Amino acid sequence: MHVLLIANQVTQATTLESVLNDKNIILEESEKMLRKATIIMELTQKEEREVAVANFEKASHDVNSIQLAINRDSVELSNLLVNINELEWVVAESAQKRAEVAEICTRLCIIEPDNAEEYYSRVLERAVKLFYKLHVDLANVKAALESIGRAHNLMKPDLAHGSGDVVDIAIVQDMIFSLHFLDLAHTYWPDLKIVKFDSELERLKMIRMNNSNSTSIATARIATARLRLLRSHIVNNQVFLDKEGTSVIAKLKTAFEKINILSKQLFNARFRVLENRLLTINDETPRNLPVGSRDILFRIDKRLLENVVNDTGVVSSEEEIGRAVGLNYGDYDISSPEFAINTLPPDY
C-alpha cells in the first residue's frame, strides 16, 4: 500500500519535474527571445538615431547652403543696383549731351539754314500734329464707347408694366439716363450723327395718337417697342464706334511708322550739318564721322510713341511728342550773344 503510494508520488514528482523542465525551457526561450528583441530594438533605435542625425546634418548643410546662396545673391543684387544707378546716370548724361547737340544744331540751322533740315523738320511737324490728333481721337472713341456701354446696360430685355395703370417709372427713368449717356457719347464723337434712329419711332407715335382711348396694356406695348428701338439704336452706335476705333488705331500705327522714317531723315540732315560745321572749325576733323555716332547723338524716344500706339500711355501735348522725335521748340533771338557759335560741340 505504501509502496503504491510512494510510486504514485514519484510518478507525480517525475511528471511535475518534466513539466517544470518544460517551463524552464520555455522560460529560457522566452528570455532568449526577449534578449534578441532587446538587441533588435537597440539596433533599430541606433539606426533611427543615425538616420535622424544624418537628416539633421543634411538639413543643417542645406540651411547653410541656402544662407550662402542668399548672401551671394544679396551681394549680386547690391552690385546690380549699383550698376543700374550708374547706367541711369550714364543714360541721363547721354540724354543731356544729345539735348546739347540738338541745341547746337538748331542754332546752326537758324544762322545758316539747311534746306534738308528745314524741309524734314516741317514735314515731321505735320506728322506729329496728325499723330497727336489721332491719339486724342482714340481717347475720345474710348470715352464714347464707355458712355454707350453704360447706356446699353440700362436697357432691359423686356419692359414690365404696372398693375394696369402706367408703365414702370423706373424703366422710364432708365430710358432717360440711357439717352443722356447716348448724348454724352455724341459729345465725345460727333461722327455718331451718321447713325440714324429708326423711323419706326414716329410710326409708333402716330399709332398712339390715333388710339387715344387705348388701354394701359396697349400703352405698355408701345413703350416696349420704343425701348427695343432705343436698344437697337444704341447697339448700332456701339458697332459704329468699334469700327471707328479700329480705323483710328490703324491710322495711328501708320503715322507712327511715318514719324520713324521722317525723324531718321531729319537726324541725317542734322548730322551732315554738324559734320560740315566741324570741318569749317577744324581742318583735321575726319571727312566723315563714324556712322554709329549719328545714332548716339540723335535718338528718338521710341517708348513714348509705342505707349501711345499700344494705348498704354497718355501724352499731354503735341509738343511732348515733338520733342520725343527730335523737333525743337523755343524762341531764339539771333542777335543774342549765344548765337556767336565759336566752340565745338560736347566731346563724345
CSV table of C-alpha atoms in Angstrom, one decimal:
chain,number,residue,atom,x,y,z
A,1,MET,CA,0.0,0.0,0.0
A,2,HIS,CA,2.7,2.4,1.0
A,3,VAL,CA,4.8,1.3,-2.0
A,4,LEU,CA,2.0,2.1,-4.4
A,5,LEU,CA,1.5,5.5,-2.7
A,6,ILE,CA,5.2,6.2,-3.0
A,7,ALA,CA,5.3,5.0,-6.6
A,8,ASN,CA,2.4,7.2,-7.3
A,9,GLN,CA,4.1,10.2,-5.7
A,10,VAL,CA,7.3,9.5,-7.6
A,11,THR,CA,5.4,9.4,-10.8
A,12,GLN,CA,3.7,12.7,-9.9
A,13,ALA,CA,7.1,14.2,-9.0
A,14,THR,CA,8.6,13.0,-12.2
A,15,THR,CA,5.7,14.4,-14.2
A,16,LEU,CA,6.0,17.7,-12.2
A,17,GLU,CA,9.7,17.8,-12.8
A,18,SER,CA,9.1,17.2,-16.5
A,19,VAL,CA,6.6,20.0,-16.6
A,20,LEU,CA,9.0,22.2,-14.7
A,21,ASN,CA,11.8,21.4,-17.1
A,22,ASP,CA,9.5,22.2,-20.0
A,23,LYS,CA,8.6,25.5,-18.4
A,24,ASN,CA,12.3,26.2,-17.7
A,25,ILE,CA,13.0,25.6,-21.4
A,26,ILE,CA,10.1,27.8,-22.4
A,27,LEU,CA,11.4,30.5,-19.9
A,28,GLU,CA,14.9,30.2,-21.4
A,29,GLU,CA,13.5,30.5,-24.9
A,30,SER,CA,11.4,33.5,-23.8
A,31,GLU,CA,14.5,35.1,-22.2
A,32,LYS,CA,16.4,34.5,-25.4
A,33,MET,CA,13.6,36.0,-27.5
A,34,LEU,CA,13.5,38.9,-25.1
A,35,ARG,CA,17.2,39.5,-25.3
A,36,LYS,CA,17.0,39.2,-29.1
A,37,ALA,CA,14.1,41.6,-29.1
A,38,THR,CA,16.1,44.0,-26.9
A,39,ILE,CA,19.1,43.8,-29.2
A,40,ILE,CA,16.9,44.3,-32.2
A,41,MET,CA,15.2,47.3,-30.5
A,42,GLU,CA,18.6,48.8,-29.6
A,43,LEU,CA,19.8,48.3,-33.1
A,44,THR,CA,16.7,49.8,-34.5
A,45,GLN,CA,16.9,52.8,-32.2
A,46,LYS,CA,20.5,53.2,-33.1
A,47,GLU,CA,19.7,53.1,-36.8
A,48,GLU,CA,16.9,55.5,-36.3
A,49,ARG,CA,19.2,57.8,-34.3
A,50,GLU,CA,21.8,57.5,-37.0
A,51,VAL,CA,19.2,58.3,-39.7
A,52,ALA,CA,17.9,61.2,-37.6
A,53,VAL,CA,21.4,62.5,-37.1
A,54,ALA,CA,22.1,62.2,-40.8
A,55,ASN,CA,18.9,64.0,-41.7
A,56,PHE,CA,19.7,66.8,-39.2
A,57,GLU,CA,23.2,67.1,-40.6
A,58,LYS,CA,21.8,67.2,-44.1
A,59,ALA,CA,19.2,69.8,-43.1
A,60,SER,CA,21.9,71.9,-41.4
A,61,HIS,CA,24.1,71.6,-44.6
A,62,ASP,CA,21.1,72.7,-46.8
A,63,VAL,CA,20.4,75.6,-44.5
A,64,ASN,CA,24.0,76.7,-44.6
A,65,SER,CA,24.0,76.3,-48.4
A,66,ILE,CA,20.8,78.3,-48.7
A,67,GLN,CA,22.2,81.0,-46.4
A,68,LEU,CA,25.4,81.2,-48.5
A,69,ALA,CA,23.3,81.4,-51.7
A,70,ILE,CA,21.2,84.2,-50.1
A,71,ASN,CA,24.3,86.1,-49.1
A,72,ARG,CA,25.8,85.6,-52.6
A,73,ASP,CA,22.5,86.8,-54.2
A,74,SER,CA,22.4,89.7,-51.9
A,75,VAL,CA,25.9,90.8,-53.0
A,76,GLU,CA,25.0,90.3,-56.7
A,77,LEU,CA,21.8,92.3,-56.1
A,78,SER,CA,23.8,95.1,-54.5
A,79,ASN,CA,26.2,95.1,-57.4
A,80,LEU,CA,23.3,95.1,-59.8
A,81,LEU,CA,21.7,98.1,-58.1
A,82,VAL,CA,25.0,99.9,-58.2
A,83,ASN,CA,25.3,99.1,-62.0
A,84,ILE,CA,21.7,100.2,-62.5
A,85,ASN,CA,22.3,103.5,-60.8
A,86,GLU,CA,25.5,104.0,-62.9
A,87,LEU,CA,23.6,103.2,-66.1
A,88,GLU,CA,20.8,105.6,-65.1
A,89,TRP,CA,23.4,108.3,-64.6
A,90,VAL,CA,25.0,107.5,-67.9
A,91,VAL,CA,21.6,107.5,-69.7
A,92,ALA,CA,20.7,110.8,-68.1
A,93,GLU,CA,24.1,112.3,-69.0
A,94,SER,CA,23.8,110.9,-72.6
A,95,ALA,CA,20.3,112.5,-72.9
A,96,GLN,CA,21.7,115.8,-71.7
A,97,LYS,CA,24.5,115.6,-74.2
A,98,ARG,CA,22.1,114.8,-77.0
A,99,ALA,CA,20.0,117.7,-75.9
A,100,GLU,CA,23.1,119.9,-76.1
A,101,VAL,CA,23.9,118.7,-79.6
A,102,ALA,CA,20.3,119.3,-80.7
A,103,GLU,CA,20.5,122.8,-79.4
A,104,ILE,CA,23.7,123.4,-81.3
A,105,CYS,CA,22.3,122.0,-84.5
A,106,THR,CA,19.2,124.2,-84.0
A,107,ARG,CA,21.4,127.3,-83.7
A,108,LEU,CA,23.5,126.4,-86.7
A,109,CYS,CA,20.4,125.9,-88.8
A,110,ILE,CA,19.0,129.2,-87.7
A,111,ILE,CA,22.2,131.0,-88.6
A,112,GLU,CA,22.8,129.1,-91.8
A,113,PRO,CA,19.5,127.4,-92.8
A,114,ASP,CA,19.9,124.0,-94.3
A,115,ASN,CA,17.2,123.1,-96.9
A,116,ALA,CA,17.1,119.4,-96.0
A,117,GLU,CA,16.9,120.1,-92.3
A,118,GLU,CA,14.2,122.7,-92.7
A,119,TYR,CA,12.2,120.5,-95.0
A,120,TYR,CA,12.2,117.4,-92.8
A,121,SER,CA,11.5,119.5,-89.7
A,122,ARG,CA,8.3,120.9,-91.3
A,123,VAL,CA,7.2,117.6,-92.7
A,124,LEU,CA,7.9,115.9,-89.3
A,125,GLU,CA,6.0,118.6,-87.5
A,126,ARG,CA,2.9,117.9,-89.6
A,127,ALA,CA,3.3,114.2,-89.0
A,128,VAL,CA,3.5,114.9,-85.2
A,129,LYS,CA,0.3,117.0,-85.4
A,130,LEU,CA,-1.5,114.2,-87.1
A,131,PHE,CA,-0.2,111.6,-84.6
A,132,TYR,CA,-1.3,113.7,-81.6
A,133,LYS,CA,-4.7,114.3,-83.2
A,134,LEU,CA,-5.1,110.5,-83.7
A,135,HIS,CA,-4.0,110.0,-80.1
A,136,VAL,CA,-6.8,112.4,-78.9
A,137,ASP,CA,-9.3,110.7,-81.3
A,138,LEU,CA,-8.6,107.3,-79.8
A,139,ALA,CA,-9.1,108.7,-76.3
A,140,ASN,CA,-12.5,110.2,-77.4
A,141,VAL,CA,-13.6,107.0,-79.1
A,142,LYS,CA,-12.9,105.1,-75.9
A,143,ALA,CA,-14.8,107.7,-73.8
A,144,ALA,CA,-17.7,107.5,-76.3
A,145,LEU,CA,-17.7,103.7,-76.1
A,146,GLU,CA,-17.8,103.8,-72.3
A,147,SER,CA,-20.8,106.1,-72.4
A,148,ILE,CA,-22.5,103.8,-75.0
A,149,GLY,CA,-21.8,100.8,-72.8
A,150,ARG,CA,-23.5,102.5,-69.8
A,151,ALA,CA,-26.4,103.4,-72.0
A,152,HIS,CA,-26.7,99.8,-73.1
A,153,ASN,CA,-26.5,98.4,-69.6
A,154,LEU,CA,-29.6,100.5,-68.6
A,155,MET,CA,-31.7,98.8,-71.3
A,156,LYS,CA,-33.9,96.0,-70.0
A,157,PRO,CA,-34.6,92.9,-72.2
A,158,ASP,CA,-38.4,93.4,-71.6
A,159,LEU,CA,-40.5,96.2,-70.4
A,160,ALA,CA,-42.7,95.3,-67.5
A,161,HIS,CA,-45.7,97.5,-66.7
A,162,GLY,CA,-47.7,98.2,-63.6
A,163,SER,CA,-50.9,96.7,-62.4
A,164,GLY,CA,-52.9,98.2,-65.3
A,165,ASP,CA,-52.2,101.9,-64.8
A,166,VAL,CA,-48.9,103.1,-66.2
A,167,VAL,CA,-45.5,101.9,-67.3
A,168,ASP,CA,-43.0,101.2,-64.6
A,169,ILE,CA,-41.5,104.6,-63.7
A,170,ALA,CA,-38.0,103.1,-63.0
A,171,ILE,CA,-37.8,101.8,-66.6
A,172,VAL,CA,-38.8,105.2,-67.9
A,173,GLN,CA,-36.0,106.8,-65.8
A,174,ASP,CA,-33.6,104.2,-67.2
A,175,MET,CA,-34.5,105.2,-70.7
A,176,ILE,CA,-33.9,108.9,-69.8
A,177,PHE,CA,-30.5,108.2,-68.4
A,178,SER,CA,-29.7,106.0,-71.3
A,179,LEU,CA,-30.5,108.8,-73.7
A,180,HIS,CA,-28.2,111.1,-71.5
A,181,PHE,CA,-25.3,108.7,-72.0
A,182,LEU,CA,-26.1,108.5,-75.7
A,183,ASP,CA,-25.9,112.3,-75.9
A,184,LEU,CA,-22.6,112.2,-74.0
A,185,ALA,CA,-21.2,109.7,-76.5
A,186,HIS,CA,-22.2,112.1,-79.3
A,187,THR,CA,-20.3,114.9,-77.5
A,188,TYR,CA,-17.1,112.8,-77.4
A,189,TRP,CA,-17.5,111.5,-81.0
A,190,PRO,CA,-19.7,113.8,-83.1
A,191,ASP,CA,-19.5,111.5,-86.1
A,192,LEU,CA,-22.1,109.3,-84.4
A,193,LYS,CA,-24.7,111.6,-86.1
A,194,ILE,CA,-24.2,109.3,-89.1
A,195,VAL,CA,-26.1,106.5,-87.2
A,196,LYS,CA,-29.7,107.3,-87.7
A,197,PHE,CA,-32.6,106.4,-85.4
A,198,ASP,CA,-35.2,104.0,-86.9
A,199,SER,CA,-38.2,105.9,-88.3
A,200,GLU,CA,-40.4,103.3,-86.7
A,201,LEU,CA,-40.3,105.6,-83.7
A,202,GLU,CA,-42.5,108.2,-85.4
A,203,ARG,CA,-44.9,105.5,-86.6
A,204,LEU,CA,-45.4,104.3,-83.0
A,205,LYS,CA,-46.3,107.9,-82.1
A,206,MET,CA,-48.9,108.1,-84.8
A,207,ILE,CA,-50.4,104.8,-83.6
A,208,ARG,CA,-50.7,106.2,-80.1
A,209,MET,CA,-52.3,109.5,-81.3
A,210,ASN,CA,-54.8,107.6,-83.4
A,211,ASN,CA,-55.8,105.4,-80.4
A,212,SER,CA,-56.2,108.0,-77.7
A,213,ASN,CA,-58.6,105.7,-75.9
A,214,SER,CA,-56.1,102.8,-75.8
A,215,THR,CA,-55.7,100.8,-72.7
A,216,SER,CA,-52.7,100.9,-70.4
A,217,ILE,CA,-51.7,97.5,-71.8
A,218,ALA,CA,-51.5,98.9,-75.3
A,219,THR,CA,-49.6,101.8,-74.0
A,220,ALA,CA,-47.1,99.5,-72.3
A,221,ARG,CA,-46.7,97.6,-75.6
A,222,ILE,CA,-45.9,100.8,-77.4
A,223,ALA,CA,-43.4,101.7,-74.7
A,224,THR,CA,-41.8,98.3,-75.0
A,225,ALA,CA,-41.5,98.7,-78.8
A,226,ARG,CA,-39.8,102.1,-78.2
A,227,LEU,CA,-37.4,100.6,-75.7
A,228,ARG,CA,-36.4,98.0,-78.2
A,229,LEU,CA,-35.9,100.7,-80.9
A,230,LEU,CA,-33.7,102.6,-78.5
A,231,ARG,CA,-31.7,99.5,-77.5
A,232,SER,CA,-31.2,98.7,-81.2
A,233,HIS,CA,-30.1,102.2,-81.9
A,234,ILE,CA,-27.6,102.0,-79.0
A,235,VAL,CA,-26.2,98.7,-80.4
A,236,ASN,CA,-25.8,100.3,-83.8
A,237,ASN,CA,-23.9,103.2,-82.2
A,238,GLN,CA,-21.7,100.7,-80.4
A,239,VAL,CA,-20.9,98.8,-83.6
A,240,PHE,CA,-20.1,102.1,-85.4
A,241,LEU,CA,-17.7,103.2,-82.6
A,242,ASP,CA,-15.9,99.8,-82.7
A,243,LYS,CA,-15.2,100.3,-86.4
A,244,GLU,CA,-14.1,103.9,-85.8
A,245,GLY,CA,-11.7,102.8,-83.0
A,246,THR,CA,-10.2,100.1,-85.3
A,247,SER,CA,-9.7,102.7,-88.0
A,248,VAL,CA,-8.1,105.2,-85.7
A,249,ILE,CA,-5.7,102.6,-84.3
A,250,ALA,CA,-4.7,101.6,-87.9
A,251,LYS,CA,-4.1,105.3,-88.8
A,252,LEU,CA,-2.1,105.8,-85.6
A,253,LYS,CA,0.2,102.9,-86.5
A,254,THR,CA,0.7,104.3,-90.0
A,255,ALA,CA,1.5,107.7,-88.5
A,256,PHE,CA,4.0,106.1,-86.1
A,257,GLU,CA,5.9,104.4,-88.9
A,258,LYS,CA,5.9,107.7,-90.9
A,259,ILE,CA,7.3,109.6,-87.9
A,260,ASN,CA,10.1,107.0,-87.5
A,261,ILE,CA,11.1,107.4,-91.1
A,262,LEU,CA,10.9,111.2,-91.1
A,263,SER,CA,12.8,111.5,-87.8
A,264,LYS,CA,15.7,109.4,-89.2
A,265,GLN,CA,15.8,111.6,-92.3
A,266,LEU,CA,15.8,114.7,-90.1
A,267,PHE,CA,18.6,113.3,-88.0
A,268,ASN,CA,20.6,112.5,-91.1
A,269,ALA,CA,20.3,116.1,-92.3
A,270,ARG,CA,21.3,117.5,-88.8
A,271,PHE,CA,24.2,115.1,-88.7
A,272,ARG,CA,25.5,116.4,-92.1
A,273,VAL,CA,25.1,120.0,-90.7
A,274,LEU,CA,27.2,119.0,-87.7
A,275,GLU,CA,29.9,117.4,-89.9
A,276,ASN,CA,30.1,120.4,-92.1
A,277,ARG,CA,30.4,122.7,-89.1
A,278,LEU,CA,33.2,120.6,-87.6
A,279,LEU,CA,35.1,120.7,-90.9
A,280,THR,CA,34.9,124.5,-91.0
A,281,ILE,CA,36.2,124.8,-87.5
A,282,ASN,CA,39.0,122.2,-87.6
A,283,ASP,CA,40.7,121.0,-90.8
A,284,GLU,CA,41.9,117.9,-89.0
A,285,THR,CA,38.4,116.7,-88.4
A,286,PRO,CA,37.8,113.4,-90.3
A,287,ARG,CA,35.9,114.0,-93.6
A,288,ASN,CA,33.1,111.6,-92.3
A,289,LEU,CA,32.3,111.0,-88.7
A,290,PRO,CA,31.8,107.3,-87.6
A,291,VAL,CA,28.4,106.0,-88.8
A,292,GLY,CA,27.4,104.8,-85.4
A,293,SER,CA,27.9,108.3,-83.9
A,294,ARG,CA,24.7,109.5,-85.6
A,295,ASP,CA,22.6,107.0,-83.7
A,296,ILE,CA,24.3,108.1,-80.5
A,297,LEU,CA,23.9,111.8,-81.0
A,298,PHE,CA,20.4,111.7,-82.4
A,299,ARG,CA,17.8,109.3,-80.9
A,300,ILE,CA,14.0,109.4,-80.6
A,301,ASP,CA,12.0,108.3,-77.5
A,302,LYS,CA,10.5,105.3,-79.2
A,303,ARG,CA,9.0,104.0,-76.0
A,304,LEU,CA,6.8,107.1,-75.6
A,305,LEU,CA,5.4,106.7,-79.1
A,306,GLU,CA,4.9,102.9,-78.7
A,307,ASN,CA,2.9,103.5,-75.5
A,308,VAL,CA,0.6,105.9,-77.4
A,309,VAL,CA,0.2,103.4,-80.3
A,310,ASN,CA,-0.5,100.5,-77.8
A,311,ASP,CA,-2.8,102.7,-75.8
A,312,THR,CA,-0.8,102.2,-72.6
A,313,GLY,CA,0.3,105.8,-72.2
A,314,VAL,CA,-1.1,109.3,-72.4
A,315,VAL,CA,0.8,112.4,-73.6
A,316,SER,CA,-0.3,115.8,-72.5
A,317,SER,CA,0.6,117.8,-75.6
A,318,GLU,CA,1.7,117.8,-79.2
A,319,GLU,CA,5.0,119.3,-78.1
A,320,GLU,CA,5.7,116.3,-75.8
A,321,ILE,CA,5.6,114.0,-78.9
A,322,GLY,CA,7.6,116.5,-81.0
A,323,ARG,CA,10.4,116.7,-78.5
A,324,ALA,CA,10.5,112.9,-78.3
A,325,VAL,CA,11.1,112.6,-82.0
A,326,GLY,CA,13.6,115.5,-82.4
A,327,LEU,CA,11.6,118.6,-83.0
A,328,ASN,CA,12.9,121.7,-81.3
A,329,TYR,CA,10.6,124.2,-79.7
A,330,GLY,CA,11.5,127.6,-78.4
A,331,ASP,CA,12.1,131.2,-79.3
A,332,TYR,CA,15.6,132.0,-80.4
A,333,ASP,CA,16.9,135.6,-80.7
A,334,ILE,CA,19.6,135.5,-83.5
A,335,SER,CA,21.0,138.8,-82.2
A,336,SER,CA,21.7,137.2,-78.9
A,337,PRO,CA,25.4,136.6,-78.0
A,338,GLU,CA,24.6,132.9,-77.6
A,339,PHE,CA,24.4,132.6,-81.3
A,340,ALA,CA,28.0,133.6,-81.7
A,341,ILE,CA,29.0,129.9,-82.0
A,342,ASN,CA,32.7,129.6,-81.9
A,343,THR,CA,33.1,126.5,-79.8
A,344,LEU,CA,33.0,122.8,-80.6
A,345,PRO,CA,30.0,120.7,-79.6
A,346,PRO,CA,30.4,118.5,-76.5
A,347,ASP,CA,33.1,115.9,-76.7
A,348,TYR,CA,31.7,112.4,-77.1
